[in-house]
mmCIF file of C-alpha atoms in Angstrom:
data_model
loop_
_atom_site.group_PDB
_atom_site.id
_atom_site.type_symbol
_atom_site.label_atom_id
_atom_site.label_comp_id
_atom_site.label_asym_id
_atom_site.label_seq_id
_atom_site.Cartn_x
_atom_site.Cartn_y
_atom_site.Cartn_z
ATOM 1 C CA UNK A 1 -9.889 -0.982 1.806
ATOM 2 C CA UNK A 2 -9.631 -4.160 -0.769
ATOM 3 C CA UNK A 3 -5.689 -4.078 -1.585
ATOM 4 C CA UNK A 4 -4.828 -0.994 0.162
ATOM 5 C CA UNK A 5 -2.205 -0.355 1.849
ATOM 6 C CA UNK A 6 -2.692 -1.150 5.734
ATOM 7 C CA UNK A 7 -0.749 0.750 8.279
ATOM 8 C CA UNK A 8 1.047 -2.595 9.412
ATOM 9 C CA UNK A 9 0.312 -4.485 6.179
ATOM 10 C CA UNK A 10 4.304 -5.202 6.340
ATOM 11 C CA UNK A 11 4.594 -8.380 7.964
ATOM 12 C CA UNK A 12 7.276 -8.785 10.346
ATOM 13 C CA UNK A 13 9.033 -11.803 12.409
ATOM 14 C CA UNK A 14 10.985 -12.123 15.557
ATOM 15 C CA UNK A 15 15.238 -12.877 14.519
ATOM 16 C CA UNK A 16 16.849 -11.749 11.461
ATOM 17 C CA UNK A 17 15.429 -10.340 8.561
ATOM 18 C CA UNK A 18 15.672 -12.654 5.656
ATOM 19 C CA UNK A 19 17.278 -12.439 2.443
ATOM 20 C CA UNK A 20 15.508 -10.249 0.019
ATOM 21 C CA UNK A 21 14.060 -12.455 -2.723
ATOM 22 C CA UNK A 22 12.820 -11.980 -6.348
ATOM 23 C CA UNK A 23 9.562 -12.882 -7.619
ATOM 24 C CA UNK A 24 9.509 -14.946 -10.759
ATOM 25 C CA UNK A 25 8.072 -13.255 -13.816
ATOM 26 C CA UNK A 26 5.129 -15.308 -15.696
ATOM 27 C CA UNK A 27 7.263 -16.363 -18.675
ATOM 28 C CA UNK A 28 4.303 -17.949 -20.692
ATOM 29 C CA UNK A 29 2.981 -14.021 -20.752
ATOM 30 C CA UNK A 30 4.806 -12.820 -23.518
ATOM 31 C CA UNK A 31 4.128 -9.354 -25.616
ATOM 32 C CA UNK A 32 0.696 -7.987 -25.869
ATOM 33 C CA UNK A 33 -0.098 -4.584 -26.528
ATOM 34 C CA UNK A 34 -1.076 -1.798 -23.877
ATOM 35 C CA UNK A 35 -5.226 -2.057 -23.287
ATOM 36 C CA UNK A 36 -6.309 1.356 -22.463
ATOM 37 C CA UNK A 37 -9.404 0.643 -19.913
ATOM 38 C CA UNK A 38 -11.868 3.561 -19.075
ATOM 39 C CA UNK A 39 -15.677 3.344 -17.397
ATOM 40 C CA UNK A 40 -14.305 0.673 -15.372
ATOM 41 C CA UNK A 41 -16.450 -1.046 -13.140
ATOM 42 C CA UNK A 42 -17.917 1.445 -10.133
ATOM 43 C CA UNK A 43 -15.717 4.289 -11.590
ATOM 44 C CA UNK A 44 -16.935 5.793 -14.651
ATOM 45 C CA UNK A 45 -14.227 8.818 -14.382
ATOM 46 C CA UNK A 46 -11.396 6.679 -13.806
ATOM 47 C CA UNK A 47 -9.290 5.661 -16.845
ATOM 48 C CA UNK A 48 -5.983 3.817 -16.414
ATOM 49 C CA UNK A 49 -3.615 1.740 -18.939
ATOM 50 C CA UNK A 50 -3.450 -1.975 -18.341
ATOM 51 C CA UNK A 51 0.445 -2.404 -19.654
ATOM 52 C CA UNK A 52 2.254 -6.029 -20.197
ATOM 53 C CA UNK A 53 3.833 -7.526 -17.451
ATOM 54 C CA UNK A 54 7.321 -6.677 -17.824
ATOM 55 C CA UNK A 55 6.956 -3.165 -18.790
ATOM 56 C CA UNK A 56 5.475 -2.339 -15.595
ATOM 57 C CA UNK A 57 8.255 -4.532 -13.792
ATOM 58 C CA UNK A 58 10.790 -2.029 -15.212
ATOM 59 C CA UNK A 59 8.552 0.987 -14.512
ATOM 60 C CA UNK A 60 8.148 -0.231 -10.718
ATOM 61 C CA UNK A 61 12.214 -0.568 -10.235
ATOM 62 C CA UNK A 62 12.736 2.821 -11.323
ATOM 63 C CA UNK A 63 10.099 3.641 -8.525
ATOM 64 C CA UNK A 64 11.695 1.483 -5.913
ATOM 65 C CA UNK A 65 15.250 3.208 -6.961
ATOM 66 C CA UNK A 66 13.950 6.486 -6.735
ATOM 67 C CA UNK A 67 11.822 5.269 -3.359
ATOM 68 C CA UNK A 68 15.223 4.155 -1.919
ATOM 69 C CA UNK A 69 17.793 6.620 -2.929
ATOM 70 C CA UNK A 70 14.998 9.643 -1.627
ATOM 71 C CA UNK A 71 14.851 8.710 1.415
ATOM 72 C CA UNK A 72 18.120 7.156 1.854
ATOM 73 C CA UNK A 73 19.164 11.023 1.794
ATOM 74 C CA UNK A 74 17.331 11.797 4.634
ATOM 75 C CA UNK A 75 18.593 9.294 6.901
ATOM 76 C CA UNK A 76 16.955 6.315 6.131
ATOM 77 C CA UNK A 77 18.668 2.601 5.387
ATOM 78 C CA UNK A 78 17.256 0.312 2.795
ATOM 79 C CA UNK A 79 16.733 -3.212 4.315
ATOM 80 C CA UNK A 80 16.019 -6.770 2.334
ATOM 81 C CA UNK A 81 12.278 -8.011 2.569
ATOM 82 C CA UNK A 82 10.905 -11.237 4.040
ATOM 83 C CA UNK A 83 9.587 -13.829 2.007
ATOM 84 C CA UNK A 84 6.519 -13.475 0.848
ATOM 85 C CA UNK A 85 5.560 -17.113 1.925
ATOM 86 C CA UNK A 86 5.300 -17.507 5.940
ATOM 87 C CA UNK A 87 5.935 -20.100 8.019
ATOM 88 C CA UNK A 88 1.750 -19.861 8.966
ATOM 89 C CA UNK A 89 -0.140 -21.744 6.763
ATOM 90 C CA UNK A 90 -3.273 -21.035 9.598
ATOM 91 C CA UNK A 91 -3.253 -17.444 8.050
ATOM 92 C CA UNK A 92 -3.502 -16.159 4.791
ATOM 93 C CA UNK A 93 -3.271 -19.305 3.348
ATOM 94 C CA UNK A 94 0.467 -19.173 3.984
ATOM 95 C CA UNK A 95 1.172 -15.377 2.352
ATOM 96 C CA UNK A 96 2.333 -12.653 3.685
ATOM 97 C CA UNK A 97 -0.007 -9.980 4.610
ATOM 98 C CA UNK A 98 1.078 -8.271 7.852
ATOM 99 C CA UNK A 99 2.269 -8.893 11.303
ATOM 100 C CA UNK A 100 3.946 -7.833 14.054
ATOM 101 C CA UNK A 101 6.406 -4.859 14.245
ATOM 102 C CA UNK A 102 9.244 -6.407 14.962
ATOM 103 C CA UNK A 103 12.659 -7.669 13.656
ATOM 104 C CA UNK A 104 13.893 -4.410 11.924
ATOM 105 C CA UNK A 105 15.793 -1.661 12.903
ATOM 106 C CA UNK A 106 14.473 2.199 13.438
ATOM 107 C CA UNK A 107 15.136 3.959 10.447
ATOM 108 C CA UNK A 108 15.062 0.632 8.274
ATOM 109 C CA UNK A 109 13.186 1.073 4.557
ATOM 110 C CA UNK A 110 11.755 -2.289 2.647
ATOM 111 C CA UNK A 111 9.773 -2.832 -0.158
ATOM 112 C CA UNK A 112 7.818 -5.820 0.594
ATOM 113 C CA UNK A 113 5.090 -8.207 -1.356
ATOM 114 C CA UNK A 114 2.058 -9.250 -0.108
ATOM 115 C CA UNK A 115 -0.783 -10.980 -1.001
ATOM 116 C CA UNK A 116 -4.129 -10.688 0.416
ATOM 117 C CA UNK A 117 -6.529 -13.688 -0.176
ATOM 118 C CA UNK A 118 -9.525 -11.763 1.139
ATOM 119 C CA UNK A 119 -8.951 -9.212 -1.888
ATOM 120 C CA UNK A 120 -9.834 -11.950 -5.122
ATOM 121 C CA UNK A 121 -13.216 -11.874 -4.504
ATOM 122 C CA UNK A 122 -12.812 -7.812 -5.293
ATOM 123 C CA UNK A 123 -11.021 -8.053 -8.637
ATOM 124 C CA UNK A 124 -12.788 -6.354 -10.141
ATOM 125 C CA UNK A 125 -12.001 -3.164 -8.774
ATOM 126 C CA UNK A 126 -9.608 -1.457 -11.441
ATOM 127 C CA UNK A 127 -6.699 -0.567 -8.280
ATOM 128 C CA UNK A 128 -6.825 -4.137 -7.306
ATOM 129 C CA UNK A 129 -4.028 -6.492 -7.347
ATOM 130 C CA UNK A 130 -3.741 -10.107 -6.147
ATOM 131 C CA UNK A 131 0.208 -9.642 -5.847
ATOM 132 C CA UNK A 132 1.420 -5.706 -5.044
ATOM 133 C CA UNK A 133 3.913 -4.294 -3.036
ATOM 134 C CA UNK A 134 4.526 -2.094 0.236
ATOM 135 C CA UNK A 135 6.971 0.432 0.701
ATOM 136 C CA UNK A 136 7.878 0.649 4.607
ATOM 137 C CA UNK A 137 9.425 3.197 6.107
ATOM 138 C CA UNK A 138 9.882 2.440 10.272
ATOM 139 C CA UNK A 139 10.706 5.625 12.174
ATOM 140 C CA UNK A 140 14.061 7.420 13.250
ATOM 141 C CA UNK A 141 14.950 7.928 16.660
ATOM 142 C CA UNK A 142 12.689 11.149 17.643
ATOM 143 C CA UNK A 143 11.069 11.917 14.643
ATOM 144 C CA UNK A 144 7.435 13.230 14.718
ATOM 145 C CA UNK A 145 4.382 12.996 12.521
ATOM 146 C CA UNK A 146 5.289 16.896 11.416
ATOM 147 C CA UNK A 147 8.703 15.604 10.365
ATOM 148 C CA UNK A 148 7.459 12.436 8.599
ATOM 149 C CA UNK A 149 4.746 14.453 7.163
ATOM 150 C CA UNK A 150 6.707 16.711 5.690
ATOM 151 C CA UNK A 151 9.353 14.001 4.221
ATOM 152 C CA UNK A 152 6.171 12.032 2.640
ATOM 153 C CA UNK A 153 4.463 14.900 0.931
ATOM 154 C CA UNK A 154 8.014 16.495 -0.325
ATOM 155 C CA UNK A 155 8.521 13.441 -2.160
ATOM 156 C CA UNK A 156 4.783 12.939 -3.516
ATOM 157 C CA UNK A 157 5.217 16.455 -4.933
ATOM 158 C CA UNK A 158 8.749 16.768 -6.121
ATOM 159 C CA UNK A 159 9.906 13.499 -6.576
ATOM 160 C CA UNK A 160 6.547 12.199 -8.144
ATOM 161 C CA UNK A 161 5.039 15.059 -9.413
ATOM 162 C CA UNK A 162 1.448 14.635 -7.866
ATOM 163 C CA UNK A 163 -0.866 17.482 -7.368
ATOM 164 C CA UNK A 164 -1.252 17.781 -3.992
ATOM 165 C CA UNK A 165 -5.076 19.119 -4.498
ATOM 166 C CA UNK A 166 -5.629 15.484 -5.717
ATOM 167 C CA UNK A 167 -4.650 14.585 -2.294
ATOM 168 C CA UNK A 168 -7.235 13.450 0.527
ATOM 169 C CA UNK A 169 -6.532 12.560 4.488
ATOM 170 C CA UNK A 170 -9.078 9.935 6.295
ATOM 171 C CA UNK A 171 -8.510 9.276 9.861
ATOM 172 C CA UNK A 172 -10.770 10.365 13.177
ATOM 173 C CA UNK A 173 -11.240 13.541 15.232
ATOM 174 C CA UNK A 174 -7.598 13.179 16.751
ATOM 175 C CA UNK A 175 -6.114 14.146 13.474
ATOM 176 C CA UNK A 176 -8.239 17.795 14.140
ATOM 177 C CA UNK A 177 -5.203 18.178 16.585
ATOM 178 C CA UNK A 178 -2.800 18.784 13.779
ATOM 179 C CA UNK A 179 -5.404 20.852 11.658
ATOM 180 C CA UNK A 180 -3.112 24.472 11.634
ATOM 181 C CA UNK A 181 0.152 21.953 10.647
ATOM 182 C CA UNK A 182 -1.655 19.983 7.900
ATOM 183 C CA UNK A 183 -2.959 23.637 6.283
ATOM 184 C CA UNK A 184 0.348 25.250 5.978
ATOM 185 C CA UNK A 185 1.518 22.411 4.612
ATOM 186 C CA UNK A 186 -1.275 23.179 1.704
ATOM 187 C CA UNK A 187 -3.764 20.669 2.647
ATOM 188 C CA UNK A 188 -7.512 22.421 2.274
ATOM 189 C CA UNK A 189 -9.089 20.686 5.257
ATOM 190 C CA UNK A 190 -12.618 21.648 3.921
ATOM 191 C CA UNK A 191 -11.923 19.735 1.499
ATOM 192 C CA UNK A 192 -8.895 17.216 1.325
ATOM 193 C CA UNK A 193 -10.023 15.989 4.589
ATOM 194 C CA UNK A 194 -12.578 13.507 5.964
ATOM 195 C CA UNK A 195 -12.798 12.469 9.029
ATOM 196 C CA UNK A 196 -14.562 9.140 10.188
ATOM 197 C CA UNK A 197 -16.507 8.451 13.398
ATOM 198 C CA UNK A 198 -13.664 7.300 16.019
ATOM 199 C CA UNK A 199 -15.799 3.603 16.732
ATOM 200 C CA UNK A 200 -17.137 3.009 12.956
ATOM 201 C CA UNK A 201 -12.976 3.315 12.456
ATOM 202 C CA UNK A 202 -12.031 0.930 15.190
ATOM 203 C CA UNK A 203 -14.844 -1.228 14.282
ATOM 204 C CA UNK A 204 -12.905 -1.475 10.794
ATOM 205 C CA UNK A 205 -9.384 -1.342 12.173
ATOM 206 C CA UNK A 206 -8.518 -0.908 7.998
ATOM 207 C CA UNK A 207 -6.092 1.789 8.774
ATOM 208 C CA UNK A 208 -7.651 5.291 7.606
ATOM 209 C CA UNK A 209 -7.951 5.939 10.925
ATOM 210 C CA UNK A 210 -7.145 3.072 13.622
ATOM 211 C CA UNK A 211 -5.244 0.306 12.391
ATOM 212 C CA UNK A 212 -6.045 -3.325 14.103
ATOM 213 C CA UNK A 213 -4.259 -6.537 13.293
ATOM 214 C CA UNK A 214 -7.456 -8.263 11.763
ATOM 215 C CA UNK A 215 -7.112 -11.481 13.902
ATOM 216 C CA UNK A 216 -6.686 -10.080 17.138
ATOM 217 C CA UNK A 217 -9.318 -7.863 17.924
ATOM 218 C CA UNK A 218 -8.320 -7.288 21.379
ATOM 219 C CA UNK A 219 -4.651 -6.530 20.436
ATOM 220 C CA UNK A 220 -2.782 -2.364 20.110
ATOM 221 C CA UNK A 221 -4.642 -0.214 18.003
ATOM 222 C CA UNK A 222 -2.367 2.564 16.351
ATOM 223 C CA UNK A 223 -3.530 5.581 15.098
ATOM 224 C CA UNK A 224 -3.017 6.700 11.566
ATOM 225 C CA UNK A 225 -4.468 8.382 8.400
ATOM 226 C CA UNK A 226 -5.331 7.100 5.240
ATOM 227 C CA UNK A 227 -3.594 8.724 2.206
ATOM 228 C CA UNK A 228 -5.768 8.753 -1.168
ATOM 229 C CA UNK A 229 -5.253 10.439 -4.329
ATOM 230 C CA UNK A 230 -7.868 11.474 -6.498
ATOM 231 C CA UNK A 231 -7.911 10.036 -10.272
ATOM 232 C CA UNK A 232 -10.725 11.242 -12.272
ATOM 233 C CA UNK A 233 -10.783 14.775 -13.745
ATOM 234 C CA UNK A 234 -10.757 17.224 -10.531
ATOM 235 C CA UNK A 235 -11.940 16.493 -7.340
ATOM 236 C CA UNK A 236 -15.156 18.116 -6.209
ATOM 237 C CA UNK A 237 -14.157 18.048 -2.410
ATOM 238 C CA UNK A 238 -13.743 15.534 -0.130
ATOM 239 C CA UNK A 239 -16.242 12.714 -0.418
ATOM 240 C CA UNK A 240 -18.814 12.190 1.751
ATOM 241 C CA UNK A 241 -18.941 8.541 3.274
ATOM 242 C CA UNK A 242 -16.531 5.920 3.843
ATOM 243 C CA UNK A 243 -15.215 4.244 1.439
ATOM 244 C CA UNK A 244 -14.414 6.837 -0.820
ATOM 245 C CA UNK A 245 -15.883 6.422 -4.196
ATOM 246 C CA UNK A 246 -12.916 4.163 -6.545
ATOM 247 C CA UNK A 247 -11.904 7.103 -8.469
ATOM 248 C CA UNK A 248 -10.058 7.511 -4.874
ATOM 249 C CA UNK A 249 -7.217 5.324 -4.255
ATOM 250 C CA UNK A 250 -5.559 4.734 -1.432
ATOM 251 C CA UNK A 251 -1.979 5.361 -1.434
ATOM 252 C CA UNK A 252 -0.496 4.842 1.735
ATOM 253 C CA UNK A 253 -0.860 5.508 5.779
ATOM 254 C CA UNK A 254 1.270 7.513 7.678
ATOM 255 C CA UNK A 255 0.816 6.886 11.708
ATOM 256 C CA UNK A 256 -0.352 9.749 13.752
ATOM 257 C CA UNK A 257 1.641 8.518 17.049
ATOM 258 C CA UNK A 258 5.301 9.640 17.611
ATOM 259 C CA UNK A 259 5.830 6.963 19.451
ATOM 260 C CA UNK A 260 4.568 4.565 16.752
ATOM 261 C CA UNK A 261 7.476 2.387 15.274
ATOM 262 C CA UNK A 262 6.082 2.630 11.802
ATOM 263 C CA UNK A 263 6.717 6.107 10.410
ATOM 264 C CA UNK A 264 4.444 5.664 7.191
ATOM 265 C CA UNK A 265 3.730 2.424 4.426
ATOM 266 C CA UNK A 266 2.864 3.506 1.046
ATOM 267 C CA UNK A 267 1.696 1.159 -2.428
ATOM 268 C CA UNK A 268 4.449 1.115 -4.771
ATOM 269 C CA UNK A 269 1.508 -0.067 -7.630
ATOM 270 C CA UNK A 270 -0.663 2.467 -6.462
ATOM 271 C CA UNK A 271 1.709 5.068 -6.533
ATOM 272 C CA UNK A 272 2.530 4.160 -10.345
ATOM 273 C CA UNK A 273 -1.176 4.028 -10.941
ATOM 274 C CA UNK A 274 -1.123 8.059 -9.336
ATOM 275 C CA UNK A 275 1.445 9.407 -11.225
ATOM 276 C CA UNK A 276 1.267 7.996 -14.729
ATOM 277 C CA UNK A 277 -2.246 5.942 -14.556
ATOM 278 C CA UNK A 278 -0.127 2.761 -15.842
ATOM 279 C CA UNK A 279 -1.129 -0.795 -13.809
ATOM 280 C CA UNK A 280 -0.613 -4.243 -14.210
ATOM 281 C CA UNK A 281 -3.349 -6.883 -15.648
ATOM 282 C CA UNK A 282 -4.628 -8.456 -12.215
ATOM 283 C CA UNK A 283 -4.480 -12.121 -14.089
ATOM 284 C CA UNK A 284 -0.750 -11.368 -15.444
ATOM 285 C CA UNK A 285 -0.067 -11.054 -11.327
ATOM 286 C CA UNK A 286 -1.813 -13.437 -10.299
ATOM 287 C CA UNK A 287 0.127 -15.700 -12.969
ATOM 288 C CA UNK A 288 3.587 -14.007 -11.416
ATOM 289 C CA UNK A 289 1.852 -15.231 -7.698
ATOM 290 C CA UNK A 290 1.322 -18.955 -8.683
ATOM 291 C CA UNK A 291 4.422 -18.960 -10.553
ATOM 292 C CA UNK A 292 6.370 -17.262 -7.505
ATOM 293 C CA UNK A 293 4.779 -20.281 -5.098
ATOM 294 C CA UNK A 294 5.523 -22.945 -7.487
ATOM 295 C CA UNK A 295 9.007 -22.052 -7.742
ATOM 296 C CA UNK A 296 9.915 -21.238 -4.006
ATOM 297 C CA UNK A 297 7.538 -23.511 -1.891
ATOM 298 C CA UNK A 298 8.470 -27.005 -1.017
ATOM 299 C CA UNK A 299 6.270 -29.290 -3.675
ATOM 300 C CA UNK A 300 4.843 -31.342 -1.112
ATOM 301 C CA UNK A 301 4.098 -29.141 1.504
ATOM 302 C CA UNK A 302 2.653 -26.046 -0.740
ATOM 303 C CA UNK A 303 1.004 -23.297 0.703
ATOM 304 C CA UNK A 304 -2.939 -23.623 0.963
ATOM 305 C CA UNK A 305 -3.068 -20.598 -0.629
ATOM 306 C CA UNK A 306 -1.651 -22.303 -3.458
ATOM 307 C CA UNK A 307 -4.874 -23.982 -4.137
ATOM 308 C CA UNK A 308 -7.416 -21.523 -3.623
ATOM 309 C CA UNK A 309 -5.272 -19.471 -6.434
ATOM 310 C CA UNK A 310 -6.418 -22.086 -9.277
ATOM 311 C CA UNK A 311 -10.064 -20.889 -8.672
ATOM 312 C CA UNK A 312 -9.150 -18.131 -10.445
#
C-alpha cells in the first residue's frame, strides 16, 4: 500500500552502519492551530487531527523512546539509522526506500526515514506521508514468529493501548498454518483475518503477504503479514477485497519465516495516527523533506529527487 510500511522498506548497505542523523525541521512553519479533518477523501468514517509540525515531532520521540526502551527489555539493541539520502541516484530519485538486508546485527532495532517518490501522486490519502518513518526490529538468534508475535502485540496492547479487535492480519493461505496460535492470542480469524490469493500477492510483492524488492522481480520473496488497524467507529469484520478500505491503515509487517532476518517493521506515524488519531500536515513534511536535502546533499550534485519535490 501507498506509504505503508513494506516488510523490507528499511534500506540497508553492505559495511558499517552510518551515523544516525537528524532531519531538519521546516523553520519557516511556525504556529498554526490544530485542523481537525473528518470525511476525508475515500474515508468518510475516518477522522484524524492534522497537528503543527513540531508538536507531532515531540509526540513521535516519546514514541521512539518508548519503541526503544520496550524492546530494549526484551533483548533487543537500539542501532543508529542510515541516511536517508543514498548513494543511488538511479533509484528513488536518490532516497531511501528499502534495500537489502544487510549491514546490521541480529537483534539490532532502528528507526529509519524514508521517502517514497511513487507515494506523491497519492497525497491525498489522509495516512499518507511524503517523509515518515520505520521502526525495524531484525531478529534474535532462534526466535520464531510465535515469539515475535507475541512481543509485537504485547506492546500494541499494553504499551499503546490499542484494541486489539481493531486489529486485522493480511497475508496468504500459509498464514492458515498458525490459525490455533493467532486465536489464543485473541485474534477472531473470522473476522480480523483476510487472506489474499498466494499469486495476486506475489504479483504485488507489497508485503501483506509476499514481500518483493520492487526492482528485482526475480529476486527472494519473504513471507509476511500485513498489520492494519481499524480507525472508524467499530469494525464490521474483516473487509472483503484487497486493499482494505482507508479507514484501515496499515501499521506494520511482521515476517512469517523463522529463518527470515527481519523479525517485524512497523510505522512510527501510523502508529501515532492508531493510538491518538494525531498526524502531520503532508505539505509541513514535505517542507521538512526539501529542507532535510537542501541542508545535507552536496549543492551541486543534489539528489534528482530534489527536483521532482518542487512539483509539489
Amino acid at each position: 500500500m501507498a506509504n505503508g510500511v513494506s516488510f523490507f522498506t528499511i534500506c540497508y548497505s553492505n559495511g558499517k552502519v552510518a551515523s544516525n542523523m537528524k532531519i531538519g525541521r521546516r523553520k519557516v512553519i511556525k504556529g498554526g492551530a490544530c485542523l481537525a479533518v473528518s470525511s476525508l477523501v475515500g474515508s468518510p468514517v475516518m477522522a484524524l487531527e492534522r497537528i503543527e509540525i513540531n508538536e507531532f515531532s515531540s509526540t513521535h520521540d516519546v514514541l521512539k523512546t518508548s519503541l526503544f526502551d520496550h524492546f530494549s527489555q526484551l533483548g533487543y539493541t537500539r542501532a543508529d539509522h542510515m541516511p536517508l539520502i543514498t548513494n543511488d541516484y538511479d533509484i528513488n530519485g536518490g532516497l531511501r526506500y528499502h534495500g537489502v538486508v544487510s549491514g546490521y546485527l541480529p537483534g539490532d532495532l532502528v528507526v529509519q526515514p524514508i521517502s517514497r517518490l511513487d507515494d506523491l501522486a497519492d497525497k491525498d490519502r489522509p495516512d499518507n506521508l511524503p517523509l515518515f518513518h520505520v521502526f525495524l526490529c531484525r531478529r534474535l538468534p532462534g526466535s520464531t514468529f510465535e515469539t515475535v508475535f507475541s512481543q509485537l502485540l504485547n506492546y500494541l496492547t499494553e504499551g499503546l493501548n490499542l484494541e486489539i479487535s481493531r486489529l486485522l492480519l493480511v497475508s496468504i493461505p500459509g498464514l492458515e498454518n498458525r490459525r490455533d496460535f493467532i486465536e489464543a492470542n485473541g485474534i477472531d480469524w473470522s473476522k480480523q483475518v483476510f487472506i489474499r490469493d498466494h499469486d495476486d500477492a506475489l504479483e504485488a510483492g507489497d508485503g501483506s503477504g509476499l514481500f518483493r524488492f520492487p526492482e528485482s522481480r526475480d529476486g527472494d520473496v519473504y513471507t509476511t503479514a500485513g498489520l492494519y488497524y481499524f480507525l472508524g467507529d467499530e469494525p464490521e469484520g474483516a473487509p472483503l477485497s484487497y486493499p482494505p478500505p482507508s479507514d484501515w491503515t496499515e501499521i506494520g509487517e511482521i515476517a512469517l519465516d523463522d529463518v527470515s532476518e527481519v523479525a517485524f517493521t512497523l510505522g512510527t506515524e501510523r502508529l501515532i495516527l492508531a493510538e491518538s488519531r494525531k498526524f502531520p500536515h503532508w505539505h509541513h513534511r514535505l517542507a521538512e523533506l526539501i529542507e532535510h536535502i537542501d541542508e545535507v546533499a552536496d549543492p551541486g550534485s543534489l539528489p534528482p529527487a530534489r527536483e521532482a519535490l518542487d512539483k509539489f
